[in-house]
Coordinates of C-alpha atoms and ligand atoms in Angstrom, one line a residue:
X1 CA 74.6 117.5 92.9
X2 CA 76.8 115.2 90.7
X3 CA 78.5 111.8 91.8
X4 CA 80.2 110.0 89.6
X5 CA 78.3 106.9 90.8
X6 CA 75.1 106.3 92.1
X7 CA 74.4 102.9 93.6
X8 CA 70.7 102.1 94.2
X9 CA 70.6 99.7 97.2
X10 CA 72.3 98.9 100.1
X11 CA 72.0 95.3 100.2
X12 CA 75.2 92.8 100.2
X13 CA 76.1 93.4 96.4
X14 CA 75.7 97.2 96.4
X15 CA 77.7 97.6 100.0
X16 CA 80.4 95.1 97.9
X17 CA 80.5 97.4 94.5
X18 CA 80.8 100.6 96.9
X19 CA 84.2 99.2 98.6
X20 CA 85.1 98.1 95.2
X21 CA 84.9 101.7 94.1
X22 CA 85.9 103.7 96.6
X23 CA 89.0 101.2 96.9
X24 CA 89.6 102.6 93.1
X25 CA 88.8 106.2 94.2
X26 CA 85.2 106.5 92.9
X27 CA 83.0 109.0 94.4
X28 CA 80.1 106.7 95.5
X29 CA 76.8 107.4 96.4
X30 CA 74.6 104.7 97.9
X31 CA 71.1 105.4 98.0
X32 CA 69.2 102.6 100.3
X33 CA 64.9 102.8 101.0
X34 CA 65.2 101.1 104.3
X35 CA 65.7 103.4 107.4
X36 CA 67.7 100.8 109.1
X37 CA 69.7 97.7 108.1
X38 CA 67.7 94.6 107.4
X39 CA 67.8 91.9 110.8
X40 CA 66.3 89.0 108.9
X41 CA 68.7 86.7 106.9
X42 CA 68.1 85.2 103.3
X43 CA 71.3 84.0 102.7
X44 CA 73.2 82.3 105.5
X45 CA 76.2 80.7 103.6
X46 CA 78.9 82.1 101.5
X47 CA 80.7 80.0 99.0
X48 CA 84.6 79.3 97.8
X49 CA 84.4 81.9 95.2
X50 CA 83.1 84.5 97.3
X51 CA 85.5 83.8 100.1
X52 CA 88.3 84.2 97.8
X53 CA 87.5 87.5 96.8
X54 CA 86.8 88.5 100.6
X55 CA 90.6 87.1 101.1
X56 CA 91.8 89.3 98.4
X57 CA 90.5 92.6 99.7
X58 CA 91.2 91.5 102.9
X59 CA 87.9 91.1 104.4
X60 CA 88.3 87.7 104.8
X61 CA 89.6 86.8 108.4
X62 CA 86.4 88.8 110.1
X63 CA 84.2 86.5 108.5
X64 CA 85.7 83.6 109.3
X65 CA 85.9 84.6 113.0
X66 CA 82.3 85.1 112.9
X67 CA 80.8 82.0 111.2
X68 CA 81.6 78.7 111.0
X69 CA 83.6 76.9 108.3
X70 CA 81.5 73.8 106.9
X71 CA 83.6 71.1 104.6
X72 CA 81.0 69.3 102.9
X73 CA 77.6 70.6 101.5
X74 CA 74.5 68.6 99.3
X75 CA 73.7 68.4 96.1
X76 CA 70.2 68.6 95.0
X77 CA 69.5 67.7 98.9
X78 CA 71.2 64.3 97.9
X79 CA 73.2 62.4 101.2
X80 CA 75.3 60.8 101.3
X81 CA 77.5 61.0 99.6
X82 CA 78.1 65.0 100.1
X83 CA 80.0 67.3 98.2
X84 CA 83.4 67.2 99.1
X85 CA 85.4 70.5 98.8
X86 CA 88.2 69.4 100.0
X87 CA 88.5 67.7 96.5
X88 CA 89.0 71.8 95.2
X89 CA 92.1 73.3 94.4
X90 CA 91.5 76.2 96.3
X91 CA 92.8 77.9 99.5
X92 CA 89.1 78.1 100.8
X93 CA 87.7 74.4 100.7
X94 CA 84.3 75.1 102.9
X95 CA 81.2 77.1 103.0
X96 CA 81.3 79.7 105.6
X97 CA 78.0 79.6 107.6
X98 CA 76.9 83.3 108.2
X99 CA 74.0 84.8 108.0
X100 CA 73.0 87.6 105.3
X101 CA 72.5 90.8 108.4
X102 CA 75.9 90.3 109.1
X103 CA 77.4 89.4 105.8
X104 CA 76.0 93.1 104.9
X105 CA 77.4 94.7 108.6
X106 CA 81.0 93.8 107.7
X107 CA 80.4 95.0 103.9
X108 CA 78.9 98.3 104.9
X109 CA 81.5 98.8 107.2
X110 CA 84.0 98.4 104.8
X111 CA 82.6 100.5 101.9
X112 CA 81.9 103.2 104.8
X113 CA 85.5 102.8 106.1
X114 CA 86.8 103.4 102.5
X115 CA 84.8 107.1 102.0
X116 CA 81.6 105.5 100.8
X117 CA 78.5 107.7 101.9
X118 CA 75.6 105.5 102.3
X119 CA 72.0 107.3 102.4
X120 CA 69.7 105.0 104.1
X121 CA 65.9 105.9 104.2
X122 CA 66.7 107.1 100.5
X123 CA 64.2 105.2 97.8
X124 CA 64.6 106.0 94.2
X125 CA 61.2 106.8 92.9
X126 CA 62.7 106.7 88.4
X127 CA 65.6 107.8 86.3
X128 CA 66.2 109.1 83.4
X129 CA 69.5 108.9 81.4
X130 CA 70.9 112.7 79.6
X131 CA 73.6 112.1 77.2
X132 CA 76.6 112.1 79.9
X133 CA 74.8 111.2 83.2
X134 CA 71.6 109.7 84.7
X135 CA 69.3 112.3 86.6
X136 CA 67.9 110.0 89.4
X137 CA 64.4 110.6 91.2
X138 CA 64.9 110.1 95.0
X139 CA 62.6 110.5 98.0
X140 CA 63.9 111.1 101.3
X141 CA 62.4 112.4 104.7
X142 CA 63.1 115.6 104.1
X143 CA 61.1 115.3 100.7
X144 CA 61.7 114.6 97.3
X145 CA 65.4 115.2 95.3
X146 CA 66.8 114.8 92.0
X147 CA 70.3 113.2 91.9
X148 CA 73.1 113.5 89.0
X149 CA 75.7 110.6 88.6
X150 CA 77.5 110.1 85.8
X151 CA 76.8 106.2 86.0
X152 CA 74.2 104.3 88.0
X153 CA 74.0 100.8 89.3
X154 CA 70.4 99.0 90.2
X155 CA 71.4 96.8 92.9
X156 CA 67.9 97.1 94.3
X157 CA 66.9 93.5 94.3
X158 CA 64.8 91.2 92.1
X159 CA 62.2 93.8 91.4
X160 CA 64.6 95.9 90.6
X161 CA 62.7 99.8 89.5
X162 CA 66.1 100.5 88.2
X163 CA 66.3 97.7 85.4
X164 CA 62.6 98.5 84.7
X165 CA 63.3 102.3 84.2
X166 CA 66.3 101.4 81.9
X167 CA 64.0 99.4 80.0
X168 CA 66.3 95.9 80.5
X169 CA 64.4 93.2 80.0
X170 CA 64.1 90.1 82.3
X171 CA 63.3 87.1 80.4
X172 CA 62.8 83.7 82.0
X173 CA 60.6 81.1 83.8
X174 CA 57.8 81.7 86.3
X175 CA 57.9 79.9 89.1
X176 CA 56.3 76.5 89.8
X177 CA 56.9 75.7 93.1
X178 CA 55.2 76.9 96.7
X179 CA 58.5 77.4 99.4
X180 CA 58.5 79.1 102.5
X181 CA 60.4 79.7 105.3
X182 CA 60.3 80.6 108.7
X183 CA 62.5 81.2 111.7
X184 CA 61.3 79.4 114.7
X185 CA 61.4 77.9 118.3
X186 CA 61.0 73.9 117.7
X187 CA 58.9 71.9 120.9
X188 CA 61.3 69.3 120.4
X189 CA 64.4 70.5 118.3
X190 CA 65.7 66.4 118.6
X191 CA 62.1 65.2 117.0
X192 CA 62.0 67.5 113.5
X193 CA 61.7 65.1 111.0
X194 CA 64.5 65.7 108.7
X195 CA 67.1 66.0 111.5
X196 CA 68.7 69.6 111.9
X197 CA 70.4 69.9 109.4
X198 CA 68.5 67.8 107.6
X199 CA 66.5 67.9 104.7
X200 CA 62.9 64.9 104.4
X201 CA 61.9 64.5 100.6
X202 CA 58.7 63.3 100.6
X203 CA 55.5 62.2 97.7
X204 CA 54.1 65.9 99.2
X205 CA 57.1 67.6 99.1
X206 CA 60.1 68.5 101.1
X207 CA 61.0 70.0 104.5
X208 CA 64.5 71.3 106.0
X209 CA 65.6 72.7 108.8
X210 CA 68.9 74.6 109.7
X211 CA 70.2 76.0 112.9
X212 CA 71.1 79.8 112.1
X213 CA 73.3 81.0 114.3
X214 CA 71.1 84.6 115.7
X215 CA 67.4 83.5 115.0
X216 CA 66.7 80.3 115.6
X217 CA 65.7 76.8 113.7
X218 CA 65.3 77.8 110.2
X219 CA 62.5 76.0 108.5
X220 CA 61.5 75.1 105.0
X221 CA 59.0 73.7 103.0
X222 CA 58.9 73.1 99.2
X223 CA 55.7 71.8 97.4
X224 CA 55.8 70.8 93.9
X225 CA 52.3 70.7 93.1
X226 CA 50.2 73.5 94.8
X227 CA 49.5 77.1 93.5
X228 CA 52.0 79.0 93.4
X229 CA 50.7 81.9 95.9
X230 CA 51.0 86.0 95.4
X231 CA 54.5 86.6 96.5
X232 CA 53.9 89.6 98.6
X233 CA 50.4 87.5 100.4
X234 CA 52.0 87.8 104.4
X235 CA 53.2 84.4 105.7
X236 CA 51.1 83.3 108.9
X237 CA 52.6 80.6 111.2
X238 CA 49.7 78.7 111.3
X239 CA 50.2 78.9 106.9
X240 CA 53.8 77.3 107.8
X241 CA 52.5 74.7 109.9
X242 CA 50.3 73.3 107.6
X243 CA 52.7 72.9 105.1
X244 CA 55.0 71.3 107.2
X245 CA 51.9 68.3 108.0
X246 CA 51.1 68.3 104.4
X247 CA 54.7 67.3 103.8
X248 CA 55.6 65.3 106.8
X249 CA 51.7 64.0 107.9
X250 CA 52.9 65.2 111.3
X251 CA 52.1 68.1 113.6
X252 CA 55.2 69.8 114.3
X253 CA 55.4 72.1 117.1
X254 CA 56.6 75.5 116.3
X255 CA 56.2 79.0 117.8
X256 CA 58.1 82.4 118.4
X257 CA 58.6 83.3 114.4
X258 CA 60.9 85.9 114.0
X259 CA 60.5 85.8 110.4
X260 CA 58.1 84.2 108.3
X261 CA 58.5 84.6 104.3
X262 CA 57.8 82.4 101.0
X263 CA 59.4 82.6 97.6
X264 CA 59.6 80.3 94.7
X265 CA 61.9 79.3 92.0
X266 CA 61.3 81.9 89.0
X267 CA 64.0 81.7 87.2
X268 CA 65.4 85.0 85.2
X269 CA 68.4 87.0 83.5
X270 CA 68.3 90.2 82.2
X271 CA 69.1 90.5 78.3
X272 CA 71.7 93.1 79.2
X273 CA 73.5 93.9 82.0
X274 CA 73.7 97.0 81.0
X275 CA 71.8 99.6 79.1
X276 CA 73.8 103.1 78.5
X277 CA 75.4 104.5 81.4
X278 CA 72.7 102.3 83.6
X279 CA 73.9 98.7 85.2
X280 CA 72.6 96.1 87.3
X281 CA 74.2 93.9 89.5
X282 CA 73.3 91.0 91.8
X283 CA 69.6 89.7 92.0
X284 CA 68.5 92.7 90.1
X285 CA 70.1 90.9 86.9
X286 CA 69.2 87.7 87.6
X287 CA 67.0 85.0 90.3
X288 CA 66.8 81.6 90.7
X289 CA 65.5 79.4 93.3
X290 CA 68.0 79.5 96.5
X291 CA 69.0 76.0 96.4
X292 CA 72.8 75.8 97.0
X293 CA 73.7 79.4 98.8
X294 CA 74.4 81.5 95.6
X295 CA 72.4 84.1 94.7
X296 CA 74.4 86.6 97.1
X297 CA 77.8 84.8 96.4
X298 CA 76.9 85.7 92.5
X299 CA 76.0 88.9 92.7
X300 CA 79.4 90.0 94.6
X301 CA 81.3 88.4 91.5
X302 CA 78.8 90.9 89.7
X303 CA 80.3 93.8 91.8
X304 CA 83.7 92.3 92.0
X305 CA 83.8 92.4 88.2
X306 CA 82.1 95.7 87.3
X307 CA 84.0 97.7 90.4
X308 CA 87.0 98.1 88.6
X309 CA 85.9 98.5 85.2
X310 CA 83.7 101.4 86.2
X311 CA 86.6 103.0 87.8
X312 CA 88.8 102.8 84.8
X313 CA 85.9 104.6 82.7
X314 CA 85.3 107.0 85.0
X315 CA 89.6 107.6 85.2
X316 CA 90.1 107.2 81.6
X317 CA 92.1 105.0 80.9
X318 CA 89.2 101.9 80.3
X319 CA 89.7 100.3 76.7
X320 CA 86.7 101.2 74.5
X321 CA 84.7 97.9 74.9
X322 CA 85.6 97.1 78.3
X323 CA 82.6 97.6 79.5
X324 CA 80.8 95.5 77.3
X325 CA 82.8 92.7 79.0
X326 CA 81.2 93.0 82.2
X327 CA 78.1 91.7 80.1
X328 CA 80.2 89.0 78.3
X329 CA 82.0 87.7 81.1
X330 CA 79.1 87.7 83.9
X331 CA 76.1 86.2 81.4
X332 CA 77.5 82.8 81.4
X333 CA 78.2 82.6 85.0
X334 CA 74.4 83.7 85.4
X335 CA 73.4 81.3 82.9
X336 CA 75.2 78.5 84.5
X337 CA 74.1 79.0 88.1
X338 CA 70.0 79.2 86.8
X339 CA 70.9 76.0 85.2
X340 CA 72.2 74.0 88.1
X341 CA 69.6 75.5 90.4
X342 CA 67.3 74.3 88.1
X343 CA 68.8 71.1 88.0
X344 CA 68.8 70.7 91.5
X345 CA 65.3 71.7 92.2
X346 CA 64.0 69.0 89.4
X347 CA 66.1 66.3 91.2
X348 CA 64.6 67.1 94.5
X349 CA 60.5 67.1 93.2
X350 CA 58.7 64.5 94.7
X351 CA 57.2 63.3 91.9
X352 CA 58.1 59.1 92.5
X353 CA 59.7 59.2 88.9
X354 CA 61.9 60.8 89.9
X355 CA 63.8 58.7 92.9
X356 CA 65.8 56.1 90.0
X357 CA 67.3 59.4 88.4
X358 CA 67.9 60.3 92.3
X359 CA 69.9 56.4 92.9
X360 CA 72.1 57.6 89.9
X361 CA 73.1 60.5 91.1
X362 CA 73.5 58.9 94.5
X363 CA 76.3 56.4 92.6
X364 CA 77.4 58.9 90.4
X365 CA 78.3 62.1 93.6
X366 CA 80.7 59.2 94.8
X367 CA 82.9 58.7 92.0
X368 CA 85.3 61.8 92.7
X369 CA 86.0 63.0 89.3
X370 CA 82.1 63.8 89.3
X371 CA 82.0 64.9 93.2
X372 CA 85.3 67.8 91.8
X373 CA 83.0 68.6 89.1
X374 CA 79.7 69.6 90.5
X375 CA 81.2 71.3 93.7
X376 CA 83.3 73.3 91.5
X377 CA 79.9 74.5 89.7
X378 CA 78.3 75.0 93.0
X379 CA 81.1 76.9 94.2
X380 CA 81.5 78.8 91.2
X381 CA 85.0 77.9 90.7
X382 CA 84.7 76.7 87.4
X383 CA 83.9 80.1 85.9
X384 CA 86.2 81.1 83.6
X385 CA 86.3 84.5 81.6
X386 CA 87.7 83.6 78.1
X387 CA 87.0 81.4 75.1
X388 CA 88.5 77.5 75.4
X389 CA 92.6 78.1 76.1
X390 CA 94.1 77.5 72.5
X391 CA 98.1 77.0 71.4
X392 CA 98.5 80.6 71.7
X393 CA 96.7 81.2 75.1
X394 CA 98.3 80.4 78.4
X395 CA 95.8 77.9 80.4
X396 CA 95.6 80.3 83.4
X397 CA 94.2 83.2 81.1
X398 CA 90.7 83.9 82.0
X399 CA 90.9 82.5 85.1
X400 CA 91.0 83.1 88.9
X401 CA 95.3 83.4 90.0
X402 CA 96.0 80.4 91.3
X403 CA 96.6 80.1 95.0
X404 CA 100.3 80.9 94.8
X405 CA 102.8 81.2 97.8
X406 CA 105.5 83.9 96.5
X407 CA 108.8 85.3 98.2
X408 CA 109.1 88.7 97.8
X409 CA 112.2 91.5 98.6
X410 CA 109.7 92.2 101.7
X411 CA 109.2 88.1 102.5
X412 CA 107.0 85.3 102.2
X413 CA 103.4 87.0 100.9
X414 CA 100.4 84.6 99.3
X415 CA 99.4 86.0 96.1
X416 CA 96.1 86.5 97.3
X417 CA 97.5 89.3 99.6
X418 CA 99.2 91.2 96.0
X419 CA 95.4 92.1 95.1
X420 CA 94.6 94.3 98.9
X421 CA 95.0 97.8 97.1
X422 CA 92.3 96.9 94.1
X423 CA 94.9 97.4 91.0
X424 CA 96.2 95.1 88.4
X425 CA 99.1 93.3 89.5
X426 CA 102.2 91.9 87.2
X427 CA 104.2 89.8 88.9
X428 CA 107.6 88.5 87.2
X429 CA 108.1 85.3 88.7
X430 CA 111.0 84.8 86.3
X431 CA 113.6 87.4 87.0
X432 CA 112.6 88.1 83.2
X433 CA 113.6 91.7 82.2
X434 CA 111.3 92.2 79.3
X435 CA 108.0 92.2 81.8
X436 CA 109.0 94.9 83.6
X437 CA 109.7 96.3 80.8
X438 CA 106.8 96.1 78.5
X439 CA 104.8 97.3 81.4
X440 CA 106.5 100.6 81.9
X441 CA 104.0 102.6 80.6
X442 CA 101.3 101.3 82.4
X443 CA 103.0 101.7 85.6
X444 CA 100.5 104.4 86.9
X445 CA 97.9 102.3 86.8
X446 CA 99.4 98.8 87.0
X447 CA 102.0 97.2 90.2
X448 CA 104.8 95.5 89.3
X449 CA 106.3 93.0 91.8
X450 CA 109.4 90.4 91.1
X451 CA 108.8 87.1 93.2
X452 CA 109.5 83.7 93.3
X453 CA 107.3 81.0 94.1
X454 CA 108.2 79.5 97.2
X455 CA 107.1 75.8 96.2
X456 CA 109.0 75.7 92.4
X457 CA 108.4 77.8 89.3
X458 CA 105.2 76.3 87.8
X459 CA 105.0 80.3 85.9
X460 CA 106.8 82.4 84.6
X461 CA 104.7 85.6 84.6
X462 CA 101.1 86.8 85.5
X463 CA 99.1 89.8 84.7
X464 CA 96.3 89.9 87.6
X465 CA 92.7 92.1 87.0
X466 CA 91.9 93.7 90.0
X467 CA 89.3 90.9 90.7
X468 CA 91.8 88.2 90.6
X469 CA 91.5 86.8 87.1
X470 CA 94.7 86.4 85.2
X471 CA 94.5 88.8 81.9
X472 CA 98.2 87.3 80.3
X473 CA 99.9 84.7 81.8
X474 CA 103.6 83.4 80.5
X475 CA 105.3 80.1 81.2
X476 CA 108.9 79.6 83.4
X477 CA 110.8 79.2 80.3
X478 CA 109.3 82.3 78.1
X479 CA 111.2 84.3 75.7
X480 CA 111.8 87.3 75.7
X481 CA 110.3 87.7 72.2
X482 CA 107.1 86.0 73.4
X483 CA 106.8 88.1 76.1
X484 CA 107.0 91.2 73.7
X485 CA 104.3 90.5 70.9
X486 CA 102.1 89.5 74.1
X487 CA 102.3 91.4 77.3
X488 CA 101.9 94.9 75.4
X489 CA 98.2 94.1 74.3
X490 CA 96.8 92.4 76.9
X491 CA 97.7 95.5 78.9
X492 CA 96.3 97.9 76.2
X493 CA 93.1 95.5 76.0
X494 CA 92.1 95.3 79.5
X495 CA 94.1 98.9 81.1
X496 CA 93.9 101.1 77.8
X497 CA 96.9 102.5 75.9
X498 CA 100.5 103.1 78.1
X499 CA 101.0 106.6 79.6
X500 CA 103.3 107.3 76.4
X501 CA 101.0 106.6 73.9
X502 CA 98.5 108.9 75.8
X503 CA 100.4 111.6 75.4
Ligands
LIG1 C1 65.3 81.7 101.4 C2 66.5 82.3 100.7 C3 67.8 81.8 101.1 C4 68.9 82.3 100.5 N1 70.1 81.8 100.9 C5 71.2 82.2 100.2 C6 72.5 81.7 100.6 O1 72.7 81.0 101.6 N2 73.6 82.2 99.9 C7 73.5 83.0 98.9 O2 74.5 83.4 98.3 N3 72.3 83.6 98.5 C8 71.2 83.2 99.2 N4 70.0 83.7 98.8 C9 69.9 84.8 97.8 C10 70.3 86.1 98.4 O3 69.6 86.4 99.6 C11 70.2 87.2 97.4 O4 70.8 86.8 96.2 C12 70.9 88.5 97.8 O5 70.2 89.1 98.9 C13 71.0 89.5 96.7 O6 71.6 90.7 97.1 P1 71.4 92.0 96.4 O7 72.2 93.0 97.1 O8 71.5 91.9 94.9 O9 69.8 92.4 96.6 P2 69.0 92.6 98.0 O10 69.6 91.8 99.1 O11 67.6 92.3 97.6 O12 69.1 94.1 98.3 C14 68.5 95.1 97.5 C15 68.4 96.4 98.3 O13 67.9 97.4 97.5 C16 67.0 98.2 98.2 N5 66.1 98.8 97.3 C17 65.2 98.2 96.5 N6 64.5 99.1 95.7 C18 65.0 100.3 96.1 C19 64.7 101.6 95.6 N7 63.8 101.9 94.7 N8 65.5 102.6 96.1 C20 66.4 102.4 97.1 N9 66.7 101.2 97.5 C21 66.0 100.1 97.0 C22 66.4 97.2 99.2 O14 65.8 97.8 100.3 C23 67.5 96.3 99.5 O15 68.2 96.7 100.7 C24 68.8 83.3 99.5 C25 67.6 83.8 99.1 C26 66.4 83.3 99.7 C27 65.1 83.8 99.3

């Protein structure tokens, strides 16, 4: 049996990359070891960047109707002030409160709506690349299998077998800290010492607590200076309890867990995302503490950005080092998240030296410029796929479209909505003929709409990837003759040579 891609997990970033995939007609296998979809939440909040790319496939307007929008989140459990999102340029200025079960419902749904086959009680046992595909190992109920696929992606987690049988390593930091969690009925919801939501930083510690929206109060504890204990030791209550009086010097009443679980903040990145024809994707390439919602909300950018490049290897047409990009453009945004997680989690110790570095950040999250800036890292927003813009290089290049209202032949349409089918899009906002043409060999795998922005021209031209990130971008006022030594490569360097050339 052969697929041209074999996904290992079934979690939120694997369910993501198979819709990605199938939207680009991939044939997808996802291979999942659970038997049934997981019921207990990690994640329970999805960020701006994440939201965006749910908008632009569409997906967006389920989640929203099943969570609730939240305008201001902390920083390093700092408040006030908050972190104001309204401050972002963005059509999405909140977190969306949802938890992780049904985050990975819709996405499931989705890929599974699009042609995906999903294999659940599936659990890949080790692989082993040939030179044009990756025999997999896979045991099932009806006994053990071996599975062909000309590309495979480990999105199987943080102890990901898939990275480990492809030999990527996963440098890093071990974890210092004891955290866990548990979802709980409170005695007396109005009493919890940190408030709900709320978050207590004391000299043992800190506690948290969050109302999720299916399971009850969510509780956590953090201590800075115990052992850091086995990770896969169960969780009792009467373990969470504890650490919630060794925190707070207060009994806290607690009972009905319907999930107890610890973690830590080990901190790694693979040194490649990729090794042959074998990726990773989401926490399988990198963890962090969960501080600030984005472990899930980076590993869909993971998918997001590898979806379509995959497809246009497996079509073709993909440029010879395209990619090698998936590993040059999603490092740093890795890099950058470990760091402010990181941050956050040194900020929050409750080590007493650290409350004056605490009052600074206190003055400093109220001046806005600084507020923009850190909730624009949080949120991810400030990734940007290229080198520093220089003379030569529209700003926009390298980053997400900007949130553009267009008028089309068909009517009003947001630009967001351009991106629904998965392909690049080049939109001539400039009734400039040269776009159209310079794209007309690329027309099989590349849409070509003429618009107008509906609130003034503020550009001229934009060449969208399929995950929203402009490739080539032109001002109003560009020249035909700029447009011509331009427009050509950046079309042959991210969607390979034009159908002409091919032939
Ligand atoms: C307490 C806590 C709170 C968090 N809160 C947030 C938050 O609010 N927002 C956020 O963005 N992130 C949050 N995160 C992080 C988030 O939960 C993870 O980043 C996310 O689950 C990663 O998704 P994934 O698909 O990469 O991996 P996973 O969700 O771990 O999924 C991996 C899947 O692979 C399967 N699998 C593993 N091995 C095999 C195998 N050999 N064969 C077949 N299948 C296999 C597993 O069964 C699993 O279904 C939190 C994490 C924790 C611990």
């Amino acid at each position: 049996m052969t697929v041209d891609v074999a996904i290992v997990g079934c979690g939120p970033v694997g369910a993501f990359l198979a819709g990605e995939l199938r939207l680009a007609g991939v044939r997808v296998v996802v291979l999942e070891r659970s038997v049934e979809p997981t019921v207990h939440s990690r994640a329970f909040r999805l960020q701006t960047r994440t939201l965006e790319l749910l908008d632009y496939r569409g997906l967006l307007d389920r989640f929203v109707a099943n969570a609730i929008r939240i305008p201001k989140t902390h920083f390093a459990a700092i408040r006030p002030p908050l972190l104001d999102l309204d401050l972002l340029d963005t059509e999405h200025p909140y977190t969306l409160g949802i938890p992780q079960a049904r985050t990975e419902a819709y996405l499931v749904e989705h890929a599974a709506g699009l042609g995906a086959e999903i294999r659940r009680g599936h659990e890949i046992t080790g692989l082993e690349q040939t030179g044009d595909g990756v025999v997999l190992q896979v045991n099932s109920a009806d006994g053990p299998y071996s599975l062909t696929a000309a590309y495979v992606v480990g999105c199987d987690g943080g102890r990901s077998l898939v990275r480990k049988a492809a030999g990527i390593g996963f440098p890093g930091v071990p974890g210092t800290v004891s955290a866990l969690l548990g979802d709980v009925t409170l005695g007396d919801p109005d009493a919890f010492p940190s408030g709900i939501p709320g978050t207590l930083r004391t000299r043992s510690g800190l506690i948290m607590a969050v109302a999720m929206p299916d399971t009850g109060i969510r509780v956590f504890t953090c201590e800075f200076d115990r052992p850091v204990p086995d990770r896969d030791a169960p969780v009792s209550l009467d373990e969470l309890r504890a650490a919630a009086t060794r925190v707070t010097g207060l009994e806290i009443e607690m009972s009905e867990p319907t999930w107890l679980a610890r973690f830590t903040d080990s901190s790694r990145l693979v040194d490649r995302f990729h090794s042959g024809r074998v990726f990773v994707a989401g926490d399988a390439a990198h963890v962090h503490f969960p501080i600030g919602a984005q472990g899930l909300n980076l590993g869909i950018q993971d998918a997001m950005n590898l979806g379509w490049k995959l497809a246009g290897q497996i079509h073709g047409w993909a440029p010879g080092d395209l990619l090698d990009s998936y590993d040059r453009e999603r490092r740093p945004a890795a890099d950058r998240v470990i760091l402010e997680t990181r941050a956050q989690l040194a900020l929050m110790n409750s080590d007493e030296r650290i409350d004056p570095l605490r009052e600074v950040f206190r003055e400093l999250l109220a001046i806005d410029e600084v507020n923009r800036h850190l909730s624009r890292m949080l949120t991810g927003l400030d990734a940007r796929y290229q080198p520093e813009p220089t003379a030569a290089v529209h700003p926009l290049v390298g980053r997400l479209a900007p949130p553009l209202r267009l008028r089309t032949a068909a009517g009003p349409v947001r630009l967001a909505e351009l991106l629904r089918t998965g392909r690049p899009v080049l939109v001539d906002l400039g009734d400039e003929p040269s776009v159209a043409t310079a794209a007309a060999g690329h027309r099989d795998r590349v849409d070509v709409i003429a618009a107008r922005e509906e609130d003034g021209a503020t550009v001229g031209a934009l060449l969208i990837r399929p995950d929203g990130y402009v490739a080539w971008a032109a001002a109003p006022d560009v020249a035909p003759a700029a447009v011509e030594s331009s427009l050509p490569a950046a079309l042959a360097a991210w969607f390979g040579l034009a159908t002409a050339a091919v032939r």
